[in-house]
Short mmCIF file of C-alpha atoms in Angstrom, two decimals:
data_model
loop_
_atom_site.label_atom_id
_atom_site.label_comp_id
_atom_site.label_asym_id
_atom_site.label_seq_id
_atom_site.Cartn_x
_atom_site.Cartn_y
_atom_site.Cartn_z
CA MET A 1 12.20 41.05 -8.65
CA ASP A 2 14.41 38.76 -10.75
CA CYS A 3 13.13 39.91 -14.16
CA ASP A 4 10.23 41.60 -15.88
CA VAL A 5 8.86 38.42 -17.49
CA VAL A 6 9.46 34.72 -17.06
CA VAL A 7 8.49 32.53 -20.02
CA ILE A 8 7.85 28.86 -19.24
CA GLY A 9 8.73 26.73 -22.25
CA ALA A 10 11.30 27.21 -25.02
CA GLY A 11 9.21 26.00 -27.92
CA LEU A 12 8.82 28.22 -30.96
CA ALA A 13 5.98 30.27 -29.41
CA GLY A 14 7.82 30.82 -26.13
CA LEU A 15 11.06 31.76 -27.85
CA GLU A 16 9.31 34.21 -30.16
CA CYS A 17 7.49 35.73 -27.18
CA ALA A 18 10.78 36.13 -25.29
CA ARG A 19 12.51 37.57 -28.36
CA SER A 20 9.73 40.11 -28.93
CA LEU A 21 9.77 41.16 -25.27
CA HIS A 22 13.56 41.46 -25.30
CA ASP A 23 13.34 43.63 -28.42
CA ARG A 24 10.94 45.89 -26.49
CA GLY A 25 13.50 46.33 -23.72
CA TYR A 26 12.13 43.97 -21.06
CA THR A 27 14.31 41.61 -19.04
CA VAL A 28 13.24 38.03 -19.70
CA ARG A 29 14.00 34.56 -18.33
CA VAL A 30 13.02 31.39 -20.22
CA LEU A 31 12.68 28.15 -18.26
CA GLU A 32 12.69 24.94 -20.33
CA ALA A 33 12.19 21.45 -18.91
CA GLY A 34 13.97 19.70 -21.79
CA ASP A 35 17.61 19.51 -22.76
CA ALA A 36 17.26 21.72 -25.86
CA VAL A 37 15.07 24.48 -27.23
CA GLY A 38 12.36 23.77 -29.78
CA GLY A 39 9.48 22.03 -28.01
CA ARG A 40 7.90 19.76 -30.64
CA ILE A 41 10.42 20.95 -33.23
CA ARG A 42 13.48 18.84 -32.45
CA THR A 43 16.23 17.15 -34.47
CA GLU A 44 18.47 14.25 -33.50
CA HIS A 45 21.47 12.67 -35.18
CA VAL A 46 21.84 8.90 -35.55
CA ASP A 47 24.82 7.28 -37.32
CA GLY A 48 25.41 10.39 -39.41
CA PHE A 49 21.74 10.80 -40.37
CA THR A 50 19.65 13.86 -39.48
CA LEU A 51 16.24 12.88 -38.09
CA ASP A 52 13.60 15.41 -37.18
CA ARG A 53 11.28 14.38 -34.37
CA GLY A 54 8.55 13.26 -36.70
CA PHE A 55 8.18 14.32 -40.32
CA GLN A 56 8.01 18.12 -40.42
CA LEU A 57 8.24 20.72 -43.14
CA LEU A 58 8.62 24.50 -43.11
CA ASN A 59 6.50 26.53 -45.53
CA PRO A 60 8.35 29.74 -46.46
CA ALA A 61 5.04 31.31 -47.54
CA TYR A 62 3.83 31.70 -43.97
CA PRO A 63 3.68 35.48 -43.38
CA ALA A 64 5.15 35.23 -39.87
CA VAL A 65 8.02 33.12 -41.18
CA ARG A 66 8.82 35.67 -43.88
CA GLU A 67 8.77 38.48 -41.31
CA ARG A 68 10.70 36.87 -38.45
CA ILE A 69 12.93 34.13 -39.88
CA ASP A 70 16.11 34.42 -41.94
CA LEU A 71 15.29 31.78 -44.56
CA ASP A 72 18.62 32.23 -46.34
CA ALA A 73 20.46 31.35 -43.14
CA LEU A 74 18.37 28.17 -42.79
CA ASP A 75 19.44 27.05 -46.28
CA LEU A 76 15.95 25.67 -46.91
CA ARG A 77 15.87 22.58 -49.15
CA PRO A 78 12.50 22.46 -50.94
CA PHE A 79 10.46 19.42 -51.80
CA PHE A 80 9.02 18.92 -55.28
CA PRO A 81 5.83 20.99 -55.82
CA GLY A 82 3.55 18.00 -56.19
CA VAL A 83 2.96 14.44 -55.03
CA ALA A 84 3.56 10.92 -56.30
CA VAL A 85 0.56 8.64 -55.80
CA ARG A 86 0.55 4.85 -55.79
CA ARG A 87 -2.71 4.16 -57.54
CA PRO A 88 -4.89 1.09 -57.00
CA ALA A 89 -4.36 -1.67 -59.53
CA THR A 90 -6.49 -1.60 -62.65
CA ALA A 91 -8.87 -4.44 -63.44
CA THR A 92 -6.65 -5.49 -66.37
CA GLN A 93 -3.50 -5.68 -64.27
CA PRO A 94 -2.31 -9.31 -63.86
CA GLY A 95 -3.15 -10.67 -60.42
CA ALA A 96 -4.94 -7.45 -59.47
CA GLY A 97 -6.62 -7.41 -56.07
CA PRO A 98 -7.89 -4.75 -53.67
CA THR A 99 -4.44 -4.24 -52.13
CA THR A 100 -2.31 -4.83 -55.24
CA PRO A 101 -0.07 -1.83 -55.98
CA GLY A 102 -0.97 -0.10 -59.20
CA PRO A 103 1.12 2.38 -61.18
CA LEU A 104 2.98 5.26 -59.55
CA VAL A 105 1.79 8.57 -61.00
CA LEU A 106 2.86 12.17 -60.54
CA LEU A 107 0.70 15.22 -59.91
CA ALA A 108 2.69 18.43 -60.21
CA ASP A 109 1.84 22.09 -59.77
CA PRO A 110 1.99 23.31 -63.39
CA ARG A 111 2.97 26.81 -62.24
CA CYS A 112 6.17 25.56 -60.62
CA ALA A 113 6.88 22.38 -62.60
CA PRO A 114 5.51 22.94 -66.14
CA ARG A 115 7.74 20.23 -67.61
CA HIS A 116 5.70 17.65 -65.68
CA LEU A 117 2.33 18.82 -66.99
CA LEU A 118 2.05 15.81 -69.30
CA ASP A 119 2.76 13.45 -66.36
CA THR A 120 -0.05 15.11 -64.44
CA LEU A 121 -2.49 14.85 -67.35
CA ARG A 122 -1.64 11.15 -67.67
CA SER A 123 -1.99 10.45 -63.95
CA GLY A 124 -5.66 9.48 -64.11
CA TYR A 125 -6.53 12.19 -61.58
CA ALA A 126 -6.75 15.16 -63.93
CA SER A 127 -10.49 14.93 -64.50
CA PRO A 128 -11.66 18.39 -65.63
CA LEU A 129 -14.85 18.13 -63.56
CA GLU A 130 -13.01 17.09 -60.39
CA LEU A 131 -10.34 19.75 -60.86
CA LEU A 132 -12.98 22.41 -61.42
CA ALA A 133 -14.84 21.33 -58.28
CA LEU A 134 -11.63 21.47 -56.25
CA ALA A 135 -10.84 24.92 -57.65
CA ARG A 136 -14.30 26.16 -56.62
CA TRP A 137 -13.74 24.79 -53.13
CA ALA A 138 -10.27 26.39 -52.83
CA ALA A 139 -11.30 29.77 -54.28
CA PRO A 140 -11.98 31.44 -50.87
CA ALA A 141 -8.37 30.74 -49.89
CA LEU A 142 -7.01 32.89 -52.69
CA GLY A 143 -8.49 36.24 -51.70
CA PRO A 144 -8.00 38.49 -48.66
CA VAL A 145 -7.83 36.18 -45.65
CA ARG A 146 -9.90 38.16 -43.17
CA ARG A 147 -12.42 39.71 -45.57
CA ARG A 148 -13.05 36.66 -47.74
CA LEU A 149 -11.97 33.49 -45.94
CA LEU A 150 -12.36 34.06 -42.22
CA ALA A 151 -15.40 36.35 -42.46
CA ARG A 152 -17.57 33.64 -44.00
CA PRO A 153 -19.34 31.01 -41.84
CA ASP A 154 -17.14 28.01 -41.13
CA ALA A 155 -18.17 24.39 -41.64
CA THR A 156 -16.57 21.00 -41.29
CA LEU A 157 -14.31 19.90 -44.11
CA ALA A 158 -16.81 17.23 -45.16
CA GLU A 159 -19.65 19.78 -45.27
CA SER A 160 -17.57 22.22 -47.30
CA PHE A 161 -17.01 19.61 -50.01
CA VAL A 162 -20.75 19.15 -50.65
CA GLY A 163 -21.58 22.44 -52.38
CA PRO A 164 -18.78 22.44 -54.96
CA HIS A 165 -19.15 18.64 -55.39
CA VAL A 166 -15.59 17.74 -54.40
CA GLU A 167 -15.80 13.97 -54.73
CA GLY A 168 -14.43 11.10 -56.76
CA ARG A 169 -10.95 9.63 -56.98
CA LEU A 170 -9.08 12.93 -56.69
CA ARG A 171 -10.61 13.51 -53.27
CA ARG A 172 -10.45 9.90 -52.02
CA GLU A 173 -7.05 8.87 -53.33
CA VAL A 174 -5.03 12.11 -53.32
CA LEU A 175 -6.55 14.88 -51.25
CA ALA A 176 -7.68 12.70 -48.31
CA PRO A 177 -4.32 10.98 -47.62
CA PHE A 178 -2.43 14.23 -48.18
CA LEU A 179 -4.57 16.15 -45.69
CA ALA A 180 -4.44 13.29 -43.18
CA GLY A 181 -0.68 13.71 -42.97
CA VAL A 182 -0.89 17.50 -42.69
CA LEU A 183 -3.69 17.53 -40.09
CA ALA A 184 -2.70 14.37 -38.18
CA THR A 185 -6.29 13.18 -38.59
CA ASP A 186 -8.55 11.74 -41.26
CA ASP A 187 -11.74 12.96 -39.57
CA ASP A 188 -13.07 15.45 -42.12
CA ALA A 189 -16.44 15.40 -40.34
CA ALA A 190 -14.95 17.47 -37.49
CA THR A 191 -12.01 19.43 -38.95
CA SER A 192 -12.52 23.10 -39.78
CA ALA A 193 -12.77 23.85 -43.49
CA ALA A 194 -11.47 27.37 -42.86
CA PHE A 195 -8.31 26.00 -41.29
CA VAL A 196 -7.71 23.60 -44.20
CA ARG A 197 -8.20 26.43 -46.68
CA LEU A 198 -5.60 28.47 -44.77
CA LEU A 199 -3.16 25.59 -45.19
CA VAL A 200 -4.05 25.20 -48.88
CA ARG A 201 -3.39 28.91 -49.33
CA ALA A 202 0.10 28.48 -47.89
CA PHE A 203 0.79 25.50 -50.17
CA LEU A 204 -0.34 27.49 -53.21
CA LEU A 205 1.93 30.40 -52.29
CA GLY A 206 5.05 28.48 -51.27
CA THR A 207 6.87 25.17 -51.59
CA PRO A 208 7.68 23.59 -48.19
CA GLY A 209 11.10 22.25 -47.38
CA VAL A 210 13.52 21.51 -44.55
CA PRO A 211 16.56 23.44 -43.29
CA ALA A 212 19.79 21.78 -44.39
CA ALA A 213 20.75 21.21 -40.73
CA GLY A 214 17.32 19.90 -39.70
CA MET A 215 14.13 21.49 -38.42
CA ALA A 216 15.75 22.29 -35.05
CA ALA A 217 17.64 25.06 -36.85
CA LEU A 218 14.38 27.06 -36.85
CA PRO A 219 13.91 27.46 -33.07
CA GLU A 220 17.68 27.65 -32.60
CA GLN A 221 17.75 30.69 -34.87
CA VAL A 222 15.05 32.40 -32.79
CA ALA A 223 16.86 31.52 -29.55
CA ALA A 224 20.07 33.02 -30.93
CA HIS A 225 18.44 36.47 -30.79
CA LEU A 226 18.29 36.22 -26.99
CA PRO A 227 21.24 37.18 -24.78
CA GLU A 228 23.34 34.39 -23.34
CA GLY A 229 21.94 33.03 -20.10
CA VAL A 230 18.32 33.98 -20.78
CA VAL A 231 17.29 30.37 -21.52
CA THR A 232 17.73 27.82 -18.73
CA LEU A 233 17.43 24.18 -19.83
CA GLY A 234 16.51 21.27 -17.59
CA SER A 235 14.31 23.54 -15.47
CA ARG A 236 10.90 21.93 -14.97
CA VAL A 237 8.35 24.29 -13.46
CA GLU A 238 6.33 22.82 -10.62
CA ARG A 239 3.93 25.63 -9.81
CA ILE A 240 3.19 29.33 -10.14
CA GLU A 241 2.20 31.48 -7.17
CA ARG A 242 0.87 35.01 -6.97
CA ALA A 243 2.80 37.24 -4.58
CA ASP A 244 1.25 39.93 -2.40
CA ASP A 245 2.71 42.71 -4.54
CA GLY A 246 1.06 41.32 -7.67
CA ALA A 247 4.19 39.64 -8.99
CA ARG A 248 4.42 35.92 -9.82
CA ARG A 249 6.71 33.39 -8.22
CA VAL A 250 7.68 30.51 -10.49
CA HIS A 251 9.02 27.45 -8.69
CA ALA A 252 11.28 25.18 -10.73
CA GLY A 253 13.78 22.56 -9.59
CA GLY A 254 14.31 23.96 -6.11
CA THR A 255 14.70 27.55 -7.30
CA THR A 256 12.22 30.42 -7.45
CA VAL A 257 12.07 33.14 -10.10
CA THR A 258 10.01 36.25 -9.34
CA ALA A 259 8.69 38.32 -12.24
CA ARG A 260 6.17 41.04 -12.98
CA ALA A 261 4.47 38.77 -15.52
CA THR A 262 4.53 35.07 -16.38
CA VAL A 263 3.91 33.47 -19.77
CA VAL A 264 3.04 29.76 -19.92
CA ALA A 265 4.31 28.66 -23.34
CA THR A 266 4.32 24.91 -22.74
CA ASP A 267 2.47 22.06 -24.38
CA PRO A 268 -1.31 22.27 -23.82
CA THR A 269 -1.39 19.58 -21.12
CA THR A 270 1.24 21.33 -19.02
CA ALA A 271 -0.45 24.68 -19.64
CA GLU A 272 -3.64 23.22 -18.21
CA ARG A 273 -1.78 22.10 -15.08
CA LEU A 274 0.09 25.35 -14.52
CA ALA A 275 -2.44 27.93 -15.71
CA GLY A 276 -5.79 26.16 -15.66
CA VAL A 277 -6.36 26.59 -19.40
CA PRO A 278 -8.37 23.64 -20.77
CA ALA A 279 -6.20 21.59 -23.11
CA PRO A 280 -7.56 20.99 -26.61
CA ALA A 281 -7.81 17.51 -28.10
CA MET A 282 -4.45 16.51 -29.53
CA LYS A 283 -3.71 14.39 -32.59
CA GLY A 284 -0.81 11.94 -32.76
CA LEU A 285 1.60 10.69 -35.40
CA VAL A 286 4.11 7.85 -35.76
CA THR A 287 7.19 8.25 -37.95
CA CYS A 288 9.69 5.53 -38.82
CA TRP A 289 13.09 6.54 -40.17
CA PHE A 290 14.95 4.08 -42.39
CA ALA A 291 18.48 4.07 -43.83
CA ALA A 292 19.17 2.52 -47.23
CA GLU A 293 22.44 1.73 -48.95
CA GLU A 294 20.80 1.57 -52.40
CA PRO A 295 18.45 4.12 -53.99
CA PRO A 296 15.06 3.46 -52.35
CA THR A 297 12.97 4.61 -55.31
CA ALA A 298 12.62 3.54 -58.92
CA GLY A 299 10.92 4.72 -62.08
CA PRO A 300 10.77 8.04 -63.92
CA PHE A 301 10.31 10.09 -60.73
CA ALA A 302 13.01 8.35 -58.70
CA ARG A 303 15.23 11.38 -58.26
CA LEU A 304 12.50 13.87 -57.48
CA PRO A 305 12.26 15.02 -53.84
CA VAL A 306 8.58 14.19 -53.80
CA LEU A 307 6.01 13.27 -51.16
CA TYR A 308 4.57 9.77 -51.74
CA LEU A 309 0.90 8.99 -51.07
CA ASP A 310 -0.98 5.69 -51.17
CA GLY A 311 -4.14 6.10 -53.23
CA ARG A 312 -5.23 2.60 -52.23
CA ARG A 313 -5.75 3.70 -48.58
CA ARG A 314 -4.96 0.12 -47.55
CA GLY A 315 -2.55 0.69 -44.69
CA PRO A 316 -1.61 3.08 -41.88
CA VAL A 317 1.04 5.08 -43.78
CA VAL A 318 -0.30 8.49 -44.84
CA ASN A 319 2.90 9.67 -46.52
CA ALA A 320 6.48 8.69 -47.21
CA ALA A 321 9.48 10.60 -48.54
CA VAL A 322 13.14 10.15 -49.35
CA MET A 323 14.44 12.98 -47.20
CA SER A 324 17.95 12.81 -48.63
CA ALA A 325 16.55 13.49 -52.12
CA ALA A 326 15.40 16.91 -50.91
CA ALA A 327 18.21 17.53 -48.39
CA PRO A 328 21.35 15.47 -49.12
CA SER A 329 22.74 16.75 -45.80
CA TYR A 330 20.22 14.51 -43.99
CA ALA A 331 22.26 11.39 -44.92
CA PRO A 332 25.95 10.46 -45.18
CA PRO A 333 27.37 10.53 -48.73
CA GLY A 334 26.12 7.65 -50.85
CA ARG A 335 23.35 6.69 -48.42
CA HIS A 336 19.66 7.44 -48.31
CA LEU A 337 17.12 8.42 -45.63
CA ILE A 338 13.44 7.47 -45.86
CA GLN A 339 10.60 8.57 -43.59
CA ALA A 340 7.18 6.93 -43.35
CA THR A 341 4.48 8.58 -41.25
CA CYS A 342 1.20 7.16 -39.88
CA LEU A 343 -1.65 8.46 -37.78
CA LEU A 344 -1.42 7.41 -34.14
CA PRO A 345 -4.76 5.85 -33.14
CA ALA A 346 -6.53 7.40 -30.17
CA THR A 347 -7.14 3.88 -28.84
CA GLY A 348 -5.54 0.55 -29.61
CA PRO A 349 -1.99 -0.30 -30.65
CA ALA A 350 0.14 1.89 -32.87
CA PRO A 351 1.09 0.55 -36.32
CA ASP A 352 3.98 -1.91 -36.11
CA GLU A 353 7.26 -1.43 -37.90
CA ALA A 354 6.82 -4.41 -40.26
CA THR A 355 3.49 -3.06 -41.53
CA ILE A 356 4.91 0.44 -42.00
CA ARG A 357 7.97 -0.90 -43.81
CA ARG A 358 5.89 -3.06 -46.17
CA GLN A 359 3.48 -0.31 -47.16
CA ALA A 360 6.21 2.31 -47.57
CA ALA A 361 8.08 -0.06 -49.88
CA GLU A 362 4.97 -0.50 -52.03
CA MET A 363 4.47 3.27 -52.16
CA VAL A 364 7.98 4.08 -53.39
CA GLY A 365 8.28 0.96 -55.54
CA ARG A 366 11.40 -0.77 -54.20
CA PRO A 367 11.95 -3.64 -51.72
CA ALA A 368 12.53 -2.55 -48.14
CA ASP A 369 14.02 -5.74 -46.71
CA ARG A 370 17.47 -4.11 -46.60
CA TRP A 371 16.29 -0.85 -45.09
CA ARG A 372 17.64 -0.35 -41.58
CA LEU A 373 15.41 1.18 -38.94
CA LEU A 374 17.17 4.20 -37.42
CA ALA A 375 14.43 5.49 -35.12
CA ARG A 376 10.72 5.32 -34.45
CA HIS A 377 8.99 8.42 -33.11
CA GLU A 378 5.58 8.11 -31.50
CA ILE A 379 4.24 11.60 -30.89
CA PRO A 380 0.83 11.45 -29.18
CA HIS A 381 0.55 15.26 -28.98
CA ALA A 382 1.76 16.23 -32.43
CA LEU A 383 -0.92 18.79 -33.29
CA PRO A 384 -3.94 20.39 -31.61
CA ALA A 385 -7.26 19.48 -33.21
CA GLN A 386 -8.81 22.26 -35.29
CA PRO A 387 -12.57 21.66 -35.15
CA ALA A 388 -15.21 23.79 -36.82
CA PRO A 389 -16.02 26.57 -36.26
CA LEU A 390 -12.41 27.69 -36.23
CA ALA A 391 -11.26 29.88 -33.33
CA VAL A 392 -8.45 31.79 -35.02
CA ARG A 393 -7.52 33.80 -31.92
CA ARG A 394 -7.99 32.60 -28.33
CA GLU A 395 -7.39 34.83 -25.33
CA VAL A 396 -3.79 34.89 -24.14
CA SER A 397 -4.19 37.09 -21.04
CA LEU A 398 -5.57 35.21 -18.04
CA GLY A 399 -5.46 38.24 -15.74
CA ASP A 400 -3.21 39.35 -12.88
CA GLY A 401 -0.04 39.11 -14.96
CA LEU A 402 -0.53 35.52 -16.12
CA PHE A 403 -0.45 34.76 -19.85
CA VAL A 404 -0.50 31.68 -22.07
CA CYS A 405 0.73 31.22 -25.64
CA GLY A 406 1.27 28.46 -28.18
CA ASP A 407 -0.21 27.24 -31.44
CA HIS A 408 -3.21 26.00 -29.45
CA ARG A 409 -4.10 29.69 -28.89
CA ASP A 410 -3.94 30.51 -32.61
CA THR A 411 -3.71 27.97 -35.44
CA ALA A 412 -2.00 24.57 -35.30
CA SER A 413 1.04 25.45 -37.38
CA ILE A 414 4.45 27.10 -37.30
CA GLN A 415 2.66 30.25 -38.42
CA GLY A 416 0.31 29.97 -35.45
CA ALA A 417 3.15 29.44 -32.98
CA ILE A 418 5.07 32.52 -34.12
CA VAL A 419 1.94 34.68 -34.26
CA SER A 420 0.94 33.54 -30.77
CA GLY A 421 4.36 34.41 -29.37
CA ARG A 422 4.28 37.92 -30.84
CA ARG A 423 0.63 38.48 -29.85
CA THR A 424 1.32 37.44 -26.27
CA ALA A 425 4.38 39.71 -26.09
CA ARG A 426 2.19 42.66 -27.10
CA ALA A 427 -0.35 41.74 -24.40
CA VAL A 428 2.39 41.52 -21.77
CA SER A 429 3.83 44.85 -22.88
CA ARG A 430 0.44 46.53 -22.55
CA ARG A 431 0.18 45.34 -18.98
CA LEU A 432 3.72 46.28 -17.96
CA SER A 433 4.00 49.61 -19.73
CA PRO A 434 3.47 52.70 -17.54
#
């Protein structure tokens, strides 16, 4: 027997599972096919710029993050608690048409940014009736999660909006594009309302940001709790076999690791191949990263590290941001880093760079002809779909010492990945303990 447990995959769920098992005294091996830990949470460096693999944020309000992650060590750089929205042009605007950019307005959380309350009231989206309707919809997210939110019958997001009458411009031009970027889908006729309320709860309790060194610092911190040599990179697992003594043999790259239990902590497609677990539908995103020599934003909110939305809904970009405004470490001194993210269509071509560049420029309000493309990330399996009714916990024990974990077994989030890793470690421990 080479070890007590072999974990296949060094994403956040697999690393947390291995860490929890190690803390319980088990010997663990982690086999990772890639050249670094992190799974979907990766960071690369191009010409002095820090680029995460797709636009990602870490919400410090996630309970699992508060319990298991040293946020001070990550040096989290928060975004502004609000959004900037490029409104459609008004009828009185010269040359106004359906795609003409209108004014850029700011909606801020008055609890965290009270000095911008007047900007929010002037935004055109602060209708008392619409705000009241949205508050009624969000109310279940503010109480006890299990007793008030998850205990009630789930519905699709679209269905959940009907009762409290969440409609109008606030929903169409602000909430819809914001959620599309968070969920990697704009299909509110399928998405779980309970899941969206869980996310809204996290946004109300915390302000997301990025580690100063990039999002990869998160899984790297978890991996650092494991002894040297536990994680083997470049080790692609081909198959898992059950031995006569009940152990599992894991075959990877010409070597075989024998363990009392095996945890498949890979992406859902690989988990289906190795463990026979049906893969959920996955949603994709496209992110373009641009470098700018001159400040890429203008106007009264130019220096705010804010997320930009397009209220016109006239292009593929669901959000844009000047990353270096939130985290100056993401760009060399005196230079600026912009991200623009789109949904990746299930069929048909992905949005082209020229279209993304043009719309992002309209959103932030400055020409983009001098922006330099640093990288383009197409991520077809960015997030598992979260249809209604929401399955908050899926089985992780497949029997006979085989386990599976990942955010597709819990909720599609960093919170879900960490929870899944810890939950699977407990299940493994129950099986292995005398």
